[in-house]
Protein backbone atom coordinates (compact mmCIF):
# COMPACT_ATOMS: atom_id res chain seq x y z
CA MET A 1 133.71 32.31 127.04
CA ALA A 2 134.94 34.34 123.90
CA GLY A 3 131.27 34.66 122.48
CA VAL A 4 129.97 35.61 126.10
CA SER A 5 132.76 38.31 126.33
CA ILE A 6 132.05 39.31 122.99
CA ALA A 7 127.99 39.30 123.65
CA TYR A 8 128.54 41.48 126.83
CA GLU A 9 130.94 43.77 124.87
CA ASN A 10 128.11 44.59 122.30
CA GLU A 11 125.57 45.09 125.20
CA ILE A 12 127.65 47.62 126.75
CA MET A 13 128.02 49.33 123.51
CA PHE A 14 124.44 49.20 122.84
CA SER A 15 123.28 50.63 126.14
CA ASP A 16 125.83 53.51 125.91
CA TYR A 17 124.66 54.32 122.71
CA MET A 18 121.12 54.36 124.09
CA PHE A 19 122.06 56.25 127.03
CA LEU A 20 123.71 58.72 124.80
CA HIS A 21 121.11 59.42 122.34
CA VAL A 22 118.25 59.86 125.47
CA PHE A 23 116.00 62.86 124.32
CA GLN A 24 115.18 65.71 126.94
CA ILE A 25 112.72 67.90 126.79
CA HIS A 26 113.39 71.68 127.40
CA PHE A 27 110.20 72.76 128.68
CA VAL A 28 106.79 71.93 128.77
CA LEU A 29 103.77 74.60 128.04
CA LEU A 30 99.78 74.36 128.02
CA ILE A 31 98.57 77.77 125.87
CA SER A 32 94.50 78.00 125.27
CA ARG A 33 93.40 79.39 122.43
CA GLN A 34 93.23 83.14 123.76
CA GLY A 35 97.28 83.04 124.13
CA LYS A 36 96.65 82.41 127.85
CA VAL A 37 99.32 80.24 129.61
CA ARG A 38 97.88 77.62 132.10
CA LEU A 39 100.80 75.48 132.47
CA THR A 40 104.68 75.96 132.34
CA LYS A 41 107.43 73.87 132.79
CA TRP A 42 111.18 74.59 132.40
CA TYR A 43 113.63 71.61 132.12
CA SER A 44 116.90 73.53 130.75
CA PRO A 45 119.20 74.77 133.40
CA TYR A 46 119.70 78.29 133.41
CA THR A 47 119.76 81.23 135.93
CA GLN A 48 117.32 83.81 136.40
CA LYS A 49 119.81 86.59 135.23
CA GLU A 50 120.32 84.63 131.99
CA ARG A 51 115.91 84.23 131.93
CA THR A 52 115.77 88.18 132.27
CA LYS A 53 118.60 88.94 129.23
CA GLY A 54 116.11 89.88 126.40
CA ASN A 55 117.39 90.15 122.67
CA THR A 56 115.13 89.32 120.51
CA GLU A 57 117.42 89.98 117.66
CA GLY A 58 119.78 87.16 118.24
CA ASN A 59 123.13 89.65 118.30
CA TRP A 60 125.73 88.57 120.85
CA THR A 61 128.22 91.10 122.09
CA LYS A 62 130.39 88.43 124.19
CA LYS A 63 131.31 84.85 123.72
CA TYR A 64 130.45 82.28 126.44
CA ALA A 65 132.42 79.50 126.58
CA VAL A 66 130.86 75.97 126.96
CA PRO A 67 131.62 73.66 130.07
CA LYS A 68 134.75 71.89 129.76
CA CYS A 69 133.27 68.57 129.09
CA PRO A 70 131.43 69.39 125.91
CA PRO A 71 129.07 66.69 124.68
CA ILE A 72 130.16 63.50 123.24
CA LEU A 73 127.80 63.35 120.50
CA PRO A 74 127.06 66.16 117.85
CA SER A 75 124.04 68.77 119.09
CA PRO A 76 122.94 71.84 117.41
CA LEU A 77 123.43 73.57 121.02
CA PHE A 78 127.39 74.04 120.19
CA GLY A 79 128.81 75.71 117.43
CA LEU A 80 132.29 75.21 115.67
CA PRO A 81 135.50 76.49 117.44
CA ASP A 82 136.80 79.87 117.07
CA LYS A 83 140.18 81.28 116.24
CA GLY A 84 140.95 81.03 120.12
CA GLY A 85 140.11 77.36 120.19
CA LEU A 86 136.90 78.08 122.45
CA PHE A 87 133.55 76.56 121.31
CA VAL A 88 130.86 79.06 121.53
CA GLN A 89 127.18 78.90 121.46
CA ASN A 90 125.25 79.59 118.18
CA PRO A 91 123.10 82.34 119.10
CA PRO A 92 119.76 80.61 117.17
CA PHE A 93 120.43 77.82 119.28
CA SER A 94 120.06 78.78 122.47
CA TRP A 95 117.24 81.09 124.85
CA ASP A 96 119.80 82.24 127.41
CA TYR A 97 118.61 85.41 125.80
CA LEU A 98 115.08 85.42 125.97
CA SER A 99 113.42 85.87 128.94
CA ASN A 100 110.42 83.45 129.69
CA PRO A 101 107.75 86.11 128.48
CA GLU A 102 109.53 86.59 125.30
CA VAL A 103 109.69 82.70 124.76
CA LEU A 104 105.89 82.24 125.60
CA ARG A 105 104.80 85.32 122.99
CA GLU A 106 106.90 83.65 120.44
CA LEU A 107 105.53 80.46 120.55
CA SER A 108 102.05 81.23 121.14
CA GLY A 109 101.86 83.48 118.11
CA LEU A 110 103.84 80.68 116.04
CA ILE A 111 101.35 78.00 117.24
CA LEU A 112 98.05 79.79 117.42
CA THR A 113 98.23 81.12 113.86
CA ARG A 114 98.68 77.62 112.60
CA GLY A 115 96.27 76.15 110.23
CA PRO A 116 94.46 72.45 111.32
CA LYS A 117 96.24 70.71 108.55
CA LEU A 118 99.56 71.67 109.13
CA CYS A 119 101.74 69.24 111.01
CA ASN A 120 102.31 69.30 114.41
CA PHE A 121 105.75 69.97 114.59
CA VAL A 122 107.12 73.39 114.30
CA GLU A 123 110.95 74.34 113.92
CA TRP A 124 112.19 77.35 116.25
CA ARG A 125 115.35 78.87 117.07
CA GLY A 126 117.23 75.71 116.32
CA PHE A 127 115.30 73.62 118.37
CA LYS A 128 111.71 71.58 117.71
CA VAL A 129 108.44 72.31 119.09
CA VAL A 130 106.02 69.22 119.47
CA TYR A 131 102.28 70.22 119.82
CA LYS A 132 98.80 68.81 120.15
CA ARG A 133 95.65 70.46 120.63
CA TYR A 134 92.95 69.02 122.78
CA ALA A 135 89.62 71.00 123.03
CA SER A 136 90.56 74.60 123.77
CA LEU A 137 94.19 73.74 125.01
CA TYR A 138 97.21 73.35 122.97
CA PHE A 139 100.03 70.92 124.84
CA CYS A 140 103.74 71.77 124.04
CA MET A 141 106.88 70.32 124.09
CA CYS A 142 110.17 71.34 123.01
CA ILE A 143 112.78 69.12 121.93
CA ASN A 144 116.27 68.93 120.11
CA GLN A 145 116.14 68.64 116.66
CA ASP A 146 117.06 65.19 116.09
CA ASP A 147 114.95 63.75 118.21
CA ASN A 148 111.53 61.76 117.77
CA GLU A 149 108.61 63.89 117.57
CA LEU A 150 106.28 60.94 117.54
CA GLU A 151 107.72 59.73 120.45
CA ILE A 152 106.83 63.41 121.83
CA LEU A 153 103.24 63.05 120.72
CA GLU A 154 103.18 59.77 122.30
CA ILE A 155 103.83 61.32 125.61
CA ILE A 156 101.67 64.39 125.44
CA HIS A 157 98.69 61.96 125.00
CA HIS A 158 99.55 60.06 127.96
CA PHE A 159 99.76 63.00 129.98
CA VAL A 160 96.57 64.02 128.57
CA GLU A 161 94.85 60.32 129.40
CA ILE A 162 95.96 60.90 132.66
CA LEU A 163 94.37 64.21 133.41
CA ASP A 164 91.31 62.74 131.70
CA ARG A 165 91.19 60.42 134.01
CA TYR A 166 92.09 62.24 137.35
CA PHE A 167 89.62 64.87 136.17
CA GLY A 168 87.08 63.14 134.29
CA SER A 169 87.05 64.55 130.92
CA VAL A 170 89.77 67.44 131.55
CA CYS A 171 88.68 70.80 130.48
CA GLU A 172 90.74 74.22 130.94
CA LEU A 173 88.91 75.18 134.18
CA ASP A 174 90.38 72.26 135.90
CA LEU A 175 93.83 73.26 135.08
CA ILE A 176 92.94 76.76 136.45
CA PHE A 177 91.11 75.89 139.66
CA ASN A 178 93.52 72.67 140.06
CA PHE A 179 96.71 73.57 138.81
CA HIS A 180 98.56 72.09 141.72
CA LYS A 181 97.20 68.95 140.72
CA ALA A 182 98.57 69.53 136.98
CA TYR A 183 101.85 69.95 138.20
CA TYR A 184 102.02 67.11 140.75
CA ILE A 185 100.85 64.81 137.56
CA LEU A 186 103.23 66.17 135.41
CA ASP A 187 106.07 65.43 137.94
CA GLU A 188 105.39 61.97 137.89
CA VAL A 189 105.14 61.86 134.05
CA LEU A 190 108.21 63.49 133.48
CA ILE A 191 111.35 64.24 135.26
CA ALA A 192 114.31 66.27 134.49
CA GLY A 193 112.93 66.45 130.74
CA GLU A 194 112.67 62.70 130.58
CA LEU A 195 110.18 60.00 130.77
CA GLN A 196 109.96 58.94 134.21
CA GLU A 197 106.65 56.49 134.47
CA SER A 198 104.57 55.32 131.33
CA SER A 199 101.95 53.43 133.93
CA LYS A 200 99.01 55.26 134.13
CA LYS A 201 97.58 52.78 136.79
CA THR A 202 101.11 53.78 138.67
CA VAL A 203 100.42 57.31 138.11
CA HIS A 204 96.80 57.07 139.26
CA ARG A 205 97.92 55.24 142.35
CA LEU A 206 100.44 57.66 143.67
CA ILE A 207 98.30 60.74 142.65
CA ASP A 208 95.60 58.58 145.18
CA ALA A 209 98.27 58.31 147.88
CA GLN A 210 99.08 62.05 147.67
CA ASP A 211 95.49 63.12 147.80
CA SER A 212 94.97 61.03 150.98
CA LEU A 213 98.23 62.19 152.71
CA VAL A 214 96.57 65.87 151.80
CA GLU A 215 93.24 64.72 153.22
CA ALA A 216 94.76 63.43 156.41
CA ALA A 217 96.87 66.40 156.79
CA LYS A 218 93.50 68.84 156.73
CA GLU A 219 91.60 66.41 159.12
CA GLN A 220 94.93 66.77 161.20
CA ALA A 221 94.84 70.56 161.06
CA SER A 222 90.96 71.02 161.77
CA SER A 223 91.02 69.14 164.67
CA ILE A 224 93.98 70.93 166.19
CA SER A 225 92.15 74.09 165.50
CA ASN A 226 89.45 72.77 167.20
CA MET A 227 91.48 71.91 170.09
CA ILE A 228 92.88 75.24 170.16
CA ALA A 229 89.28 77.08 169.83
CA GLN A 230 88.06 75.05 172.98
CA ALA A 231 91.05 75.49 175.16
CA THR A 232 90.90 79.60 174.42
CA LYS A 233 87.31 79.68 175.24
């Protein structure tokens, strides 16, 4: 019994450790070679008011205390206690003072100007942006500095393979004219910035089911429209 309890405790400790170290993707961007944004998905929560506060210099005029329960593990999002005993955020590690266009403009200029022989990881404002180019599109994901870049590259490739299988050699025009389907596929792969489904077959089955529901709704709406048209003659 003692051996069982020790093994059980080790299992709990291991699971807790894994839970605390789960990575989170802060946002996903798809950018064309011309700098046009084809898809954006933001997973880090902040209000619309915080999004519109632009401060390109990173200077703060007021200190904002973090939530009452700070994370257990050290995080680059939080600074050291100040003289008043409050934890304050470090300006370089937060985009609360950057609007979405500013983030997109900075990252577009940073990634599109990099040479093809450079690595696929870029350090940006205390975070790490992992990107990979497929044809004319750059797939970018933002993570914390201590997260695994190779794992994010695999997630990007996993997402691209699903798009390829669905659209048949996906191109930029597919994402322009069928952006709603691209968002639906992304939501099946990632939820709240974490990997939700690693099986391509499962994702395709769910997408096919969604398409079937859409077609059934269209047929029902068409039949109702025909009935109304005949009744009003």
